[in-house]
XYZ file of C-alpha atoms in Angstrom:
221
model
C -20.347 39.350 -3.738
C -18.966 36.968 -5.516
C -19.074 37.652 -10.162
C -19.950 35.104 -11.652
C -19.327 34.935 -15.897
C -21.264 32.302 -17.607
C -21.051 31.584 -21.373
C -23.555 29.499 -23.148
C -25.798 30.324 -20.629
C -29.414 29.218 -22.109
C -28.076 26.588 -22.879
C -29.377 23.269 -21.051
C -26.371 23.063 -18.881
C -25.865 26.335 -19.037
C -29.057 27.607 -17.751
C -29.237 25.633 -15.077
C -25.491 26.522 -13.472
C -27.065 30.648 -14.134
C -29.719 29.873 -11.245
C -27.277 27.728 -9.442
C -24.665 30.591 -9.024
C -27.701 33.084 -8.213
C -29.096 31.036 -5.931
C -25.557 31.557 -4.039
C -25.880 34.993 -4.379
C -23.503 35.705 -7.115
C -23.680 38.501 -9.287
C -24.107 36.717 -12.570
C -23.801 37.873 -16.026
C -24.343 35.037 -18.905
C -24.154 35.604 -22.392
C -25.627 33.200 -25.539
C -26.152 33.437 -28.895
C -29.656 33.338 -28.795
C -30.552 36.231 -26.571
C -27.118 38.080 -26.890
C -26.070 37.404 -29.938
C -23.305 35.844 -28.806
C -21.641 33.716 -31.257
C -18.516 32.066 -30.058
C -17.262 31.371 -33.093
C -17.131 34.345 -34.926
C -14.075 36.369 -33.642
C -15.507 39.769 -33.788
C -18.636 39.264 -31.826
C -16.002 37.063 -28.609
C -14.438 40.364 -29.001
C -16.932 43.062 -28.532
C -19.276 40.868 -26.194
C -16.355 40.380 -23.560
C -14.940 43.360 -24.284
C -18.312 45.307 -23.282
C -18.197 43.234 -19.885
C -18.245 45.133 -16.754
C -14.727 42.605 -15.023
C -12.355 40.885 -13.915
C -14.892 38.119 -12.938
C -14.273 36.135 -9.526
C -15.396 32.858 -12.038
C -16.143 32.345 -15.961
C -17.257 28.721 -16.992
C -17.639 28.729 -20.534
C -21.020 26.175 -21.049
C -21.333 26.704 -24.840
C -20.444 23.407 -27.460
C -22.628 21.160 -28.996
C -22.622 16.877 -29.766
C -24.768 17.693 -33.758
C -24.762 20.647 -35.308
C -26.594 21.198 -38.204
C -27.958 17.904 -38.256
C -24.768 16.293 -38.719
C -24.355 13.287 -35.510
C -21.648 11.442 -34.064
C -19.728 9.245 -36.902
C -19.855 5.581 -36.136
C -16.320 5.023 -38.165
C -13.925 7.220 -39.250
C -15.730 6.143 -43.415
C -17.833 8.234 -42.175
C -16.060 11.230 -41.666
C -17.146 15.080 -43.577
C -15.347 17.795 -43.331
C -17.328 20.218 -42.766
C -18.672 18.503 -40.033
C -15.595 18.124 -38.500
C -15.061 21.526 -38.855
C -17.526 22.310 -37.871
C -17.790 19.991 -34.500
C -13.734 22.847 -34.259
C -15.109 25.573 -34.711
C -17.947 25.434 -32.227
C -16.454 22.979 -29.265
C -12.345 24.113 -29.716
C -11.605 27.620 -31.466
C -14.744 28.445 -29.868
C -13.296 28.176 -26.244
C -9.643 29.666 -27.125
C -10.815 33.012 -28.261
C -12.473 33.490 -25.135
C -8.831 32.214 -23.339
C -8.027 35.106 -25.545
C -9.040 37.439 -23.352
C -9.184 35.347 -19.792
C -6.128 38.081 -18.553
C -9.005 40.557 -18.849
C -11.228 38.658 -17.366
C -9.341 37.718 -14.616
C -8.614 39.708 -11.162
C -4.279 39.837 -10.785
C -4.602 38.679 -7.450
C -6.930 36.569 -5.579
C -8.372 33.411 -6.270
C -10.316 32.941 -9.367
C -11.789 30.367 -11.841
C -12.180 29.890 -15.066
C -13.667 26.813 -16.191
C -14.395 25.335 -20.094
C -16.472 22.177 -20.007
C -15.140 19.409 -22.035
C -16.196 15.716 -21.959
C -14.431 12.489 -21.267
C -14.717 11.525 -24.615
C -12.408 14.139 -25.472
C -9.236 11.774 -23.118
C -6.645 10.078 -25.597
C -6.282 7.777 -22.717
C -10.265 6.837 -22.092
C -10.658 6.240 -25.265
C -10.924 2.288 -25.800
C -14.169 1.888 -28.181
C -13.890 4.460 -31.013
C -16.467 6.148 -32.498
C -17.869 10.162 -32.620
C -14.426 10.813 -33.742
C -14.811 14.342 -34.728
C -16.373 15.676 -30.970
C -13.991 13.406 -29.629
C -10.898 15.448 -31.570
C -12.768 18.521 -31.213
C -12.531 17.761 -27.086
C -8.971 16.599 -27.466
C -7.967 20.030 -28.407
C -9.954 21.560 -25.604
C -8.338 19.933 -23.343
C -4.418 21.507 -24.537
C -6.313 24.495 -25.641
C -7.075 25.002 -21.973
C -3.736 23.538 -20.580
C -1.253 25.496 -22.794
C -3.378 28.810 -21.302
C -3.793 27.860 -17.877
C 0.286 27.620 -17.876
C 1.103 31.871 -19.671
C -2.506 32.463 -17.179
C -0.566 31.741 -14.196
C 2.320 33.861 -15.041
C 0.363 36.432 -14.568
C -2.704 35.454 -12.454
C -0.439 33.429 -9.027
C -3.980 32.497 -7.411
C -6.424 31.620 -10.945
C -7.825 27.849 -11.574
C -7.802 27.332 -15.123
C -9.384 24.086 -15.872
C -11.183 21.699 -18.479
C -14.181 19.821 -16.566
C -16.079 16.880 -17.279
C -19.855 17.561 -16.309
C -21.188 13.406 -17.069
C -23.857 12.804 -18.970
C -27.094 15.142 -18.305
C -30.655 15.311 -19.556
C -30.486 17.625 -21.947
C -31.445 18.377 -25.863
C -27.845 17.535 -26.686
C -27.770 14.426 -25.232
C -31.719 13.273 -26.126
C -30.961 11.160 -28.445
C -27.406 9.694 -26.630
C -28.156 8.582 -23.817
C -29.347 5.482 -24.456
C -28.540 2.755 -21.395
C -26.876 5.471 -19.755
C -27.349 6.914 -16.187
C -27.917 10.536 -16.333
C -28.238 13.598 -14.345
C -30.373 16.663 -14.933
C -28.738 19.808 -15.104
C -29.700 21.223 -11.983
C -27.809 18.166 -9.833
C -25.303 18.458 -12.932
C -24.279 22.272 -12.046
C -24.816 21.892 -8.359
C -21.676 19.456 -8.763
C -19.643 21.412 -11.308
C -19.577 23.941 -9.069
C -18.678 21.860 -6.219
C -15.547 20.781 -7.845
C -14.672 24.865 -8.973
C -14.740 25.088 -5.449
C -12.288 22.416 -4.519
C -9.992 23.453 -6.495
C -6.532 25.440 -6.153
C -4.251 27.028 -8.113
C -1.523 24.321 -8.257
C -4.549 22.064 -10.239
C -4.144 24.241 -13.551
C -4.122 23.646 -16.244
C -5.678 19.739 -14.851
C -9.152 18.376 -16.530
C -11.094 16.809 -13.854
C -14.827 15.493 -14.133
C -18.073 15.712 -11.853
C -16.754 14.445 -9.030
C -13.445 16.031 -9.141
C -11.393 13.072 -10.117
C -8.936 13.823 -12.755
C -9.645 12.486 -15.973
C -6.161 11.238 -17.671
C -5.564 13.204 -20.966
């Protein structure tokens, strides 16, 4: 039986991942702020919760994140930048996953294949940015991509078969995206979860440190 850890387990995608993994027969451990007091932005909370887990895990998924924090909407222009809103984005979408990755060596088995996936977003791609806007969110996701890439290099030195990647789940119909769907096609969380698990299943250690979308296609940095 595979062991899976899902952080952000109460969110739209996170809860769908919990259900999908359990349907596969995985032993699933889920942590969230609302249910467990797990605050990914707080170093002490991350250390306490992860240190108390019964690992290692075959799969670890960081499904935390937010597009709006404390009512601050994505900026339409650089002129709309506010310091606190930008700091909040980095705390949740970049620093938080980094705090988790600091524990990656203890969460994953040293021998055998394992996957550590951090949910990112295509808008975090610098090369794919053609329209501007959403500066704080874009920048935080670009930062987490670099964090994942760097952590994967270090993890690979001791965990030769580990796969550490950033994943873009696509546009998913959740409260997270409700105000911003517009004319963009969106999938339900259950479908997004299956897509993400399918991508994880197909990755090999030589793809560690990369950035993929929900269909398994590489996303430019």
